[in-house]
XYZ file of C-alpha atoms in Angstrom:
567
model
C 0.080 0.086 0.309
C 1.466 3.945 -1.299
C 1.650 5.473 2.166
C 0.984 9.287 1.589
C 4.006 11.872 3.102
C 3.304 14.582 4.822
C 4.862 16.924 2.430
C 2.777 14.836 -0.107
C -0.192 15.644 1.031
C 1.079 18.497 2.771
C 1.526 19.227 -1.925
C -1.387 17.933 -2.896
C -4.100 20.817 -1.725
C -1.793 23.159 -4.055
C -2.142 24.048 -7.848
C -1.598 20.993 -10.078
C 0.278 23.033 -12.312
C 2.726 25.364 -11.076
C 2.647 28.771 -13.618
C 6.343 30.476 -12.823
C 4.216 33.379 -14.606
C 2.616 34.058 -11.707
C 5.640 34.537 -9.437
C 6.306 37.346 -12.250
C 3.458 39.025 -11.701
C 4.097 38.817 -7.698
C 7.306 40.354 -9.029
C 6.290 43.280 -10.696
C 4.072 43.941 -7.809
C 6.325 44.374 -5.182
C 8.721 46.419 -7.130
C 5.918 48.551 -7.817
C 5.070 48.973 -4.198
C 8.659 49.785 -3.227
C 9.748 52.077 -5.658
C 6.403 53.704 -4.971
C 7.266 53.966 -1.058
C 10.921 54.682 -1.992
C 9.439 57.763 -4.159
C 11.854 56.236 -7.126
C 11.536 56.857 -9.965
C 8.171 57.934 -12.095
C 6.127 55.136 -10.471
C 3.534 57.512 -8.696
C 0.614 54.870 -8.883
C 2.960 51.927 -7.526
C 0.696 51.147 -5.337
C -1.793 49.529 -7.290
C 0.604 46.154 -6.848
C -1.270 45.415 -3.614
C -4.306 44.928 -6.346
C -2.207 43.027 -8.295
C -2.014 40.760 -4.884
C -5.297 40.751 -4.108
C -6.429 39.525 -7.804
C -2.943 36.855 -7.531
C -4.235 35.472 -4.007
C -8.361 35.609 -4.738
C -6.893 33.076 -7.997
C -4.787 31.244 -5.674
C -6.725 30.981 -2.756
C -10.107 29.917 -4.722
C -8.053 27.451 -6.756
C -7.062 25.634 -3.674
C -9.938 25.765 -2.061
C -11.859 24.122 -4.964
C -9.590 21.517 -5.025
C -9.486 20.828 -1.151
C -13.463 20.846 -0.555
C -13.427 17.308 -1.292
C -13.293 16.059 1.937
C -16.197 18.878 2.678
C -16.146 20.697 6.124
C -12.916 18.734 7.255
C -10.425 20.787 4.891
C -10.976 23.685 6.353
C -8.819 23.166 9.276
C -6.069 22.476 6.899
C -6.435 24.986 4.740
C -6.500 27.494 7.371
C -3.379 25.287 9.184
C -1.444 26.175 5.865
C -2.327 29.769 5.732
C -1.301 30.173 9.525
C 2.657 28.229 8.440
C 2.903 30.230 4.844
C 1.789 34.130 6.852
C 2.874 34.268 10.552
C 6.000 33.378 10.984
C 7.591 36.121 9.200
C 5.030 39.002 9.993
C 4.933 38.169 13.325
C 8.508 38.255 13.474
C 8.614 42.064 11.240
C 6.551 42.591 13.846
C 8.365 42.253 16.605
C 11.687 43.820 14.929
C 9.645 46.581 14.089
C 8.707 46.720 18.090
C 12.238 46.322 19.278
C 14.161 48.568 16.878
C 11.457 51.221 17.113
C 12.071 51.145 20.929
C 15.810 53.106 20.037
C 14.240 55.043 17.393
C 11.297 56.408 17.709
C 9.858 59.367 19.623
C 8.223 58.093 22.828
C 4.531 59.014 21.787
C 5.622 57.006 18.302
C 5.911 53.965 20.455
C 3.555 54.080 21.944
C 1.201 54.572 18.910
C 3.151 51.768 17.400
C 2.923 49.161 19.984
C -1.624 49.763 19.993
C -0.497 49.190 15.622
C 1.069 46.139 16.542
C -1.961 44.841 17.963
C -4.212 45.295 16.065
C -2.220 43.761 13.175
C -1.776 40.995 15.313
C -5.197 40.854 15.404
C -6.301 41.269 11.471
C -7.656 44.830 11.868
C -4.592 46.875 11.747
C -6.645 48.230 8.582
C -9.655 49.311 10.169
C -7.223 51.335 12.660
C -5.971 52.917 9.964
C -9.072 53.937 8.317
C -10.080 55.465 11.045
C -6.937 57.096 11.659
C -6.405 58.311 7.786
C -10.296 59.793 8.641
C -9.311 61.649 11.169
C -7.885 65.115 10.026
C -5.308 65.297 13.267
C -3.839 61.875 13.482
C -3.511 61.300 9.651
C -0.867 64.521 9.416
C 1.278 61.967 11.962
C 3.787 60.432 10.453
C 3.477 56.851 9.094
C 3.080 54.209 11.181
C 6.273 51.349 10.525
C 3.496 48.937 10.341
C 1.202 50.870 7.845
C 1.598 47.998 5.327
C -0.098 45.662 7.597
C -2.995 46.650 6.463
C -3.059 44.451 2.629
C -2.299 41.566 5.008
C -5.265 42.235 6.939
C -7.328 42.449 4.369
C -6.463 39.606 3.330
C -6.894 37.315 5.924
C -9.651 38.551 7.001
C -10.937 37.429 3.384
C -8.893 33.630 3.840
C -11.375 33.276 7.090
C -15.180 34.261 5.104
C -14.232 33.141 1.720
C -13.616 29.385 2.076
C -16.717 29.785 4.586
C -19.113 30.996 1.510
C -17.521 28.637 -1.297
C -18.288 25.433 1.505
C -21.918 25.865 1.394
C -21.886 27.287 -1.867
C -19.969 23.744 -2.833
C -22.711 21.451 -0.944
C -25.303 22.124 -3.351
C -25.899 19.531 -5.559
C -27.410 21.437 -8.676
C -25.985 23.262 -11.228
C -22.880 23.915 -8.364
C -21.433 25.996 -10.601
C -23.633 28.331 -11.945
C -25.128 29.243 -8.267
C -21.655 29.850 -7.212
C -20.283 32.163 -10.253
C -23.838 34.171 -9.643
C -23.399 33.996 -6.035
C -19.782 35.667 -6.604
C -21.407 38.212 -9.736
C -23.825 39.330 -6.879
C -20.846 40.441 -3.873
C -18.551 41.267 -6.981
C -21.258 43.812 -8.360
C -22.026 45.124 -4.276
C -18.309 45.543 -3.887
C -17.347 47.298 -6.061
C -20.635 49.779 -6.098
C -19.700 50.291 -2.360
C -15.947 50.405 -3.260
C -16.994 53.750 -5.806
C -19.488 55.050 -2.724
C -17.541 55.462 -0.234
C -14.835 56.522 -2.316
C -16.602 59.237 -2.615
C -17.562 60.164 0.443
C -15.105 58.526 2.700
C -11.981 57.578 0.874
C -10.424 56.220 3.638
C -12.613 53.422 4.609
C -13.052 52.755 0.664
C -9.022 52.111 0.661
C -8.371 49.813 3.586
C -11.646 47.646 4.622
C -12.304 44.599 2.726
C -15.614 45.538 1.946
C -14.658 47.858 -0.726
C -12.068 45.686 -1.692
C -13.451 42.400 -1.600
C -13.933 42.989 -5.294
C -10.796 42.429 -6.402
C -10.277 39.183 -4.568
C -13.607 37.889 -6.378
C -12.218 38.788 -9.566
C -9.107 36.289 -9.079
C -11.928 33.876 -7.701
C -13.793 34.285 -11.088
C -11.259 32.623 -13.235
C -10.081 30.601 -10.918
C -13.705 29.254 -11.697
C -13.716 29.268 -15.326
C -10.504 30.750 -16.565
C -9.975 27.614 -17.819
C -12.730 27.143 -19.782
C -13.171 30.212 -20.881
C -9.204 30.576 -21.760
C -9.605 27.427 -23.908
C -12.393 29.012 -26.303
C -9.733 32.156 -27.349
C -7.253 31.670 -30.004
C -3.698 31.416 -28.540
C -2.520 34.178 -30.380
C -5.318 35.944 -28.940
C -4.861 34.734 -24.981
C -1.159 36.249 -25.816
C -2.530 39.609 -27.138
C -4.416 39.750 -23.874
C -1.449 38.864 -21.936
C 0.229 41.599 -23.335
C -2.479 44.232 -22.599
C -2.050 43.601 -19.098
C 1.256 43.811 -18.455
C 0.839 46.873 -20.600
C -2.217 47.739 -18.142
C -0.621 47.399 -14.804
C 2.249 48.992 -15.716
C 0.754 52.277 -16.973
C -1.373 52.262 -13.759
C 2.082 52.314 -11.763
C 3.089 55.109 -13.965
C 0.519 57.598 -14.646
C -2.440 56.826 -11.887
C -0.336 59.232 -9.267
C -1.200 60.116 -6.508
C -5.216 60.297 -6.549
C -8.752 60.888 -3.371
C -10.559 59.117 -5.711
C -8.795 55.598 -5.879
C -9.953 52.669 -5.256
C -13.255 53.453 -6.529
C -14.033 52.858 -10.508
C -9.984 53.887 -11.027
C -9.056 50.564 -9.645
C -10.614 48.859 -12.780
C -7.212 50.128 -14.523
C -4.976 47.437 -12.940
C -7.540 44.719 -11.722
C -8.624 44.198 -15.581
C -5.109 44.223 -16.154
C -3.966 41.489 -13.677
C -7.272 39.300 -14.729
C -5.520 39.954 -18.958
C -2.873 38.388 -17.508
C -3.876 35.429 -15.805
C -6.384 34.694 -18.463
C -3.671 35.016 -21.365
C -1.280 32.754 -19.469
C -3.447 29.606 -19.246
C -2.597 26.815 -21.785
C 0.399 27.059 -24.373
C 1.353 30.329 -26.119
C 4.389 31.499 -28.285
C 4.050 35.187 -28.297
C 2.592 35.456 -24.486
C 4.430 37.647 -21.953
C 4.785 33.827 -19.901
C 8.412 33.967 -21.332
C 9.364 37.450 -19.614
C 7.105 36.502 -16.435
C 8.574 33.209 -15.702
C 12.239 34.751 -16.591
C 14.620 33.220 -13.167
C 15.397 37.224 -11.707
C 11.031 37.174 -11.779
C 10.575 34.296 -10.583
C 13.035 34.817 -7.969
C 11.819 37.810 -6.223
C 8.107 36.639 -6.447
C 9.052 34.019 -4.734
C 10.610 36.525 -1.507
C 8.082 39.248 -2.490
C 5.704 38.653 1.142
C 8.866 38.962 2.754
C 10.538 41.969 0.673
C 6.749 43.381 1.129
C 7.067 43.067 4.479
C 10.529 44.244 5.590
C 10.772 47.847 3.372
C 8.662 49.789 4.685
C 9.674 49.593 8.104
C 13.317 49.785 7.158
C 12.340 52.848 5.981
C 10.156 54.726 8.207
C 12.242 53.874 10.931
C 15.895 54.697 9.852
C 14.852 57.915 8.441
C 13.058 58.417 12.375
C 16.449 58.204 13.276
C 19.123 59.683 10.268
C 16.055 62.304 9.015
C 14.901 62.119 5.829
C 17.207 59.709 3.231
C 18.016 61.008 0.070
C 17.218 58.741 -3.352
C 20.219 56.568 -2.532
C 20.158 56.054 1.281
C 16.648 55.276 0.227
C 18.056 52.465 -3.029
C 20.524 50.902 -0.402
C 17.320 50.537 1.923
C 15.381 48.701 -0.721
C 18.446 46.317 -1.744
C 18.535 45.443 2.067
C 15.088 44.390 2.406
C 15.820 42.125 0.129
C 18.772 40.420 1.239
C 17.091 40.030 4.975
C 13.428 39.036 3.101
C 15.655 35.915 1.230
C 17.502 35.306 4.214
C 14.127 35.165 5.907
C 12.761 32.993 3.657
C 14.948 30.273 3.662
C 15.224 29.969 7.233
C 12.309 30.944 8.432
C 9.554 30.646 5.763
C 10.186 27.722 3.882
C 10.934 25.451 6.870
C 7.691 25.960 9.129
C 5.785 25.993 5.705
C 7.222 22.837 4.501
C 7.512 20.937 7.806
C 6.482 17.654 7.492
C 6.039 17.083 11.313
C 3.278 20.282 11.133
C 2.033 19.175 8.208
C 1.390 15.898 9.547
C -2.437 17.084 11.954
C -3.671 20.712 11.282
C -4.124 21.195 14.227
C -0.723 21.556 14.922
C -0.165 24.316 12.447
C -3.020 25.956 13.992
C -1.655 25.508 17.108
C 2.039 27.444 15.557
C -0.297 30.611 14.225
C -2.202 30.876 17.685
C 1.407 31.142 19.517
C 2.223 33.120 17.307
C -0.540 35.290 17.237
C -0.410 35.667 21.243
C 3.849 36.128 20.791
C 2.780 38.690 18.852
C -0.275 40.525 20.971
C 2.312 39.539 24.299
C 5.466 41.880 22.891
C 2.945 44.136 22.098
C 1.648 44.223 25.142
C 4.165 44.503 27.216
C 5.052 47.746 25.064
C 2.371 49.394 26.128
C 2.661 48.449 29.576
C 6.122 49.233 29.881
C 5.676 53.445 28.855
C 9.296 55.326 28.892
C 8.964 58.710 30.484
C 7.362 61.788 28.520
C 9.150 64.587 31.145
C 11.799 65.307 32.928
C 10.766 65.073 36.272
C 11.492 68.749 36.593
C 8.876 71.072 37.256
C 9.723 74.592 34.963
C 9.279 78.320 37.118
C 6.755 80.176 35.469
C 7.579 82.977 33.163
C 6.122 86.724 33.565
C 6.037 87.813 29.737
C 6.021 91.562 28.625
C 3.151 93.139 27.528
C 3.717 96.397 26.355
C 1.036 99.043 24.691
C 1.602 101.507 22.585
C -0.008 104.690 23.027
C -1.958 105.846 19.947
C -2.736 109.344 20.629
C 0.125 111.401 19.194
C -1.079 114.878 20.994
C -0.699 114.175 24.486
C 1.829 116.075 25.772
C 5.320 114.784 26.849
C 4.880 114.764 30.838
C 1.383 112.234 29.970
C 2.953 110.261 28.106
C 5.662 108.955 30.291
C 6.109 105.218 30.708
C 4.392 104.013 33.988
C 5.705 100.618 35.314
C 2.646 98.378 36.323
C 2.182 94.825 37.652
C 3.816 91.486 36.174
C 1.186 89.604 33.462
C 2.873 86.302 33.737
C 1.985 83.050 32.294
C 2.739 79.304 32.566
C 5.688 78.821 29.448
C 8.888 78.057 31.743
C 12.358 80.916 31.918
C 15.537 78.927 31.885
C 17.619 79.086 34.775
C 21.199 79.480 35.495
C 21.702 75.903 37.052
C 19.894 73.274 34.110
C 18.163 75.683 31.404
C 14.680 76.021 31.234
C 13.732 74.081 34.628
C 14.228 75.752 38.500
C 14.324 73.393 41.533
C 12.043 76.252 43.731
C 10.332 77.642 41.679
C 10.242 80.954 44.411
C 13.222 81.597 43.674
C 13.405 81.146 39.913
C 14.514 83.817 38.026
C 11.662 86.012 36.388
C 11.859 88.713 33.741
C 9.486 92.063 34.412
C 6.512 92.866 32.520
C 5.228 95.850 31.982
C 3.268 98.080 30.159
C 3.250 101.614 28.328
C 0.488 103.786 29.396
C -1.023 107.271 29.333
C -4.627 109.080 30.149
C -4.825 108.744 26.222
C -6.336 106.349 24.448
C -3.982 102.988 24.431
C -4.003 100.217 21.876
C -2.738 96.259 22.974
C 0.566 96.096 21.281
C 1.758 93.994 17.418
C 2.504 91.566 17.852
C 5.693 92.239 16.520
C 5.797 94.762 19.038
C 4.875 91.426 22.195
C 8.165 89.338 19.995
C 9.689 92.538 20.138
C 9.783 93.070 23.627
C 10.020 88.927 24.579
C 13.291 88.459 22.397
C 15.756 87.329 25.271
C 12.750 84.903 27.024
C 12.223 83.802 23.701
C 16.242 82.950 23.005
C 16.652 81.325 25.842
C 13.228 79.186 25.781
C 15.031 77.457 22.756
C 17.869 76.025 24.990
C 14.780 73.903 26.711
C 15.214 70.258 26.011
C 13.121 68.565 28.474
C 9.844 68.533 28.762
C 8.760 70.064 32.159
C 6.484 68.029 34.431
C 4.144 70.761 34.989
C 3.450 71.184 31.465
C -0.499 71.463 30.923
C -1.664 69.219 29.499
C 0.363 66.695 29.317
C 2.799 66.016 26.477
C 0.701 62.707 26.365
C -2.983 64.020 26.519
C -1.701 67.128 24.370
C -3.696 65.081 21.036
C -6.819 64.413 22.411
C -6.358 68.360 23.704
C -9.281 70.306 21.271
C -11.880 72.777 21.639
C -14.940 71.244 22.793
C -16.557 72.061 19.716
C -14.645 68.821 18.288
C -17.261 66.569 21.005
C -20.478 68.549 20.456
C -20.363 68.049 16.572
C -19.864 71.646 15.491
C -16.982 70.008 13.410
C -17.599 69.091 10.306
C -16.390 65.662 8.587
C -14.939 64.406 5.111
C -18.868 63.979 3.065
C -20.379 66.472 5.504
C -21.915 69.986 4.528
C -24.996 70.566 6.471
C -23.954 72.190 9.837
C -25.406 71.169 12.560
C -26.610 74.146 14.983
C -23.873 75.392 17.237
C -24.290 78.324 19.049
C -22.511 79.213 22.364
C -22.319 82.557 24.531
C -26.132 84.413 24.268
C -28.536 82.932 21.561
C -30.518 86.046 22.387
C -28.229 89.131 22.173
C -28.233 90.646 19.256
C -24.049 90.946 18.485
C -23.584 87.567 16.309
C -20.336 86.862 16.078
C -19.489 83.765 13.210
C -16.790 81.754 14.047
C -15.817 80.541 10.212
C -13.034 77.668 8.585
C -11.038 74.619 9.650
C -9.056 73.551 12.214
C -7.003 76.876 12.180
C -10.292 78.838 13.079
C -11.267 76.411 15.599
C -7.728 76.659 17.634
C -9.101 80.536 18.465
C -12.668 79.090 19.458
C -11.863 78.849 23.645
C -11.133 82.664 23.961
C -13.811 84.011 21.607
C -16.444 81.837 23.849
C -14.581 83.068 26.969
C -14.797 86.538 25.020
C -18.399 85.738 24.071
C -19.494 84.924 27.477
C -18.164 88.461 29.410
C -19.965 90.468 26.676
C -23.408 88.570 26.604
C -22.765 88.034 22.226
C -24.110 85.247 20.002
C -21.339 82.796 18.879
C -22.170 80.604 15.960
C -19.588 77.686 15.312
C -18.889 76.512 11.341
C -16.118 74.595 10.741
C -14.920 71.494 9.310
C -12.405 69.478 8.957
C -9.270 69.664 6.302
């Protein structure tokens, strides 16, 4: 009796005929993404490489599932175990390496954010985190996360959890199975594509990052896996070859011509998705003049096999090195990409392949699932430790309050010299730190701290508050000393960690409209019945003046109406 070895049994779930041109497609996709992220060359649309990955993933995974489902639901643990062995070892390694490296090169606030991103990445929901973050005007202005690229992995992993269950349900049908399955795929495709168009128009970040608006790309590959061979066999060889070349041209032209677009994905994503479908269809069956020979070339196949690791390593390397050394010039970014390829090759040889093809792990799906769960738990624990042991944000020392010089300028020129003599009034103090002679910016005892006397120039004549230039000139010495302060005082209010959330109350009151909102809510402060009506109109730059205007409106019983919108 022939004994099926674990390696053979595991390999049986993979496509019967290895397609080297698929690896070439992956290579093109990852090269475009790398060049786009590193801002090298005219590849402003290189992000379409992710769309190529989505279509290819949908094609390959659906083909694997259709072959697996001969055993029914019993094949699901094996599928998920293989996905865990394929994806998690490298991704968890990158997450942990990024957290460790971030402790050395990122500021404490960025470290906290990175740790939270690591938790979301380990739980396969980081795409939702980045969608929410990109939708917020303030957080979207922050430096990019070293784990930002994990959003696409989260989309695929969510697809891997849901799609096998739906596919299995349709596979249990006894009659017209293929027709019903294609109808279901078509309905889901249309729903996802329409959602992508509508959500892109009103809430672009959500359309970009979430599975429901990206599922149609993966389903495009799934449809090709189901009926692709039947369609391809009805196309003459020369036409298939032309179709393949058209697909290559479509993907390359999208990478070159699209550039940064706020209306992506939407309908524009049809461009690279249709091109990838054309490449996959064009490679089915023997063609003598198609792009298969190019896509199957050894260099592209080599890159394609390691594209997953290359994708994982390149982005944290770019972000962390820029955080440590400042903005990278072109040749430095090239070196970073080359180094990422080297690290990915080592990871592929030492980690990815041994785990993926381990006979012991392949023998029982439970072992692969336990390995995956353990890796996820380890990544989450590492991130939790990083969150639980934060670095201190302030120096622990108290800064003395400073006195600010507030001059007044006389507006009347007719006053006599006797009435224009300056008079010294009481100091006006603020909470800004003033350097001491011992430690720049700090004083052990605020009562003994040096202060700058605040003076005002007044006269019996009509006075006017000095201009900003006058105030700056009067406080020039204090301003010059303040740049010597390098440590954050412990008595800073609000604290540095709370500063990001220290927003005017109009944000909590719903008076700051978000993307897609154009009808303002009735937001009136002060005295609604007073005749004097003041309107605060603008974006976040206008909103920062609200606390002061609110105090003035309440003091003078004015009616203050707020009309503000983000961005």
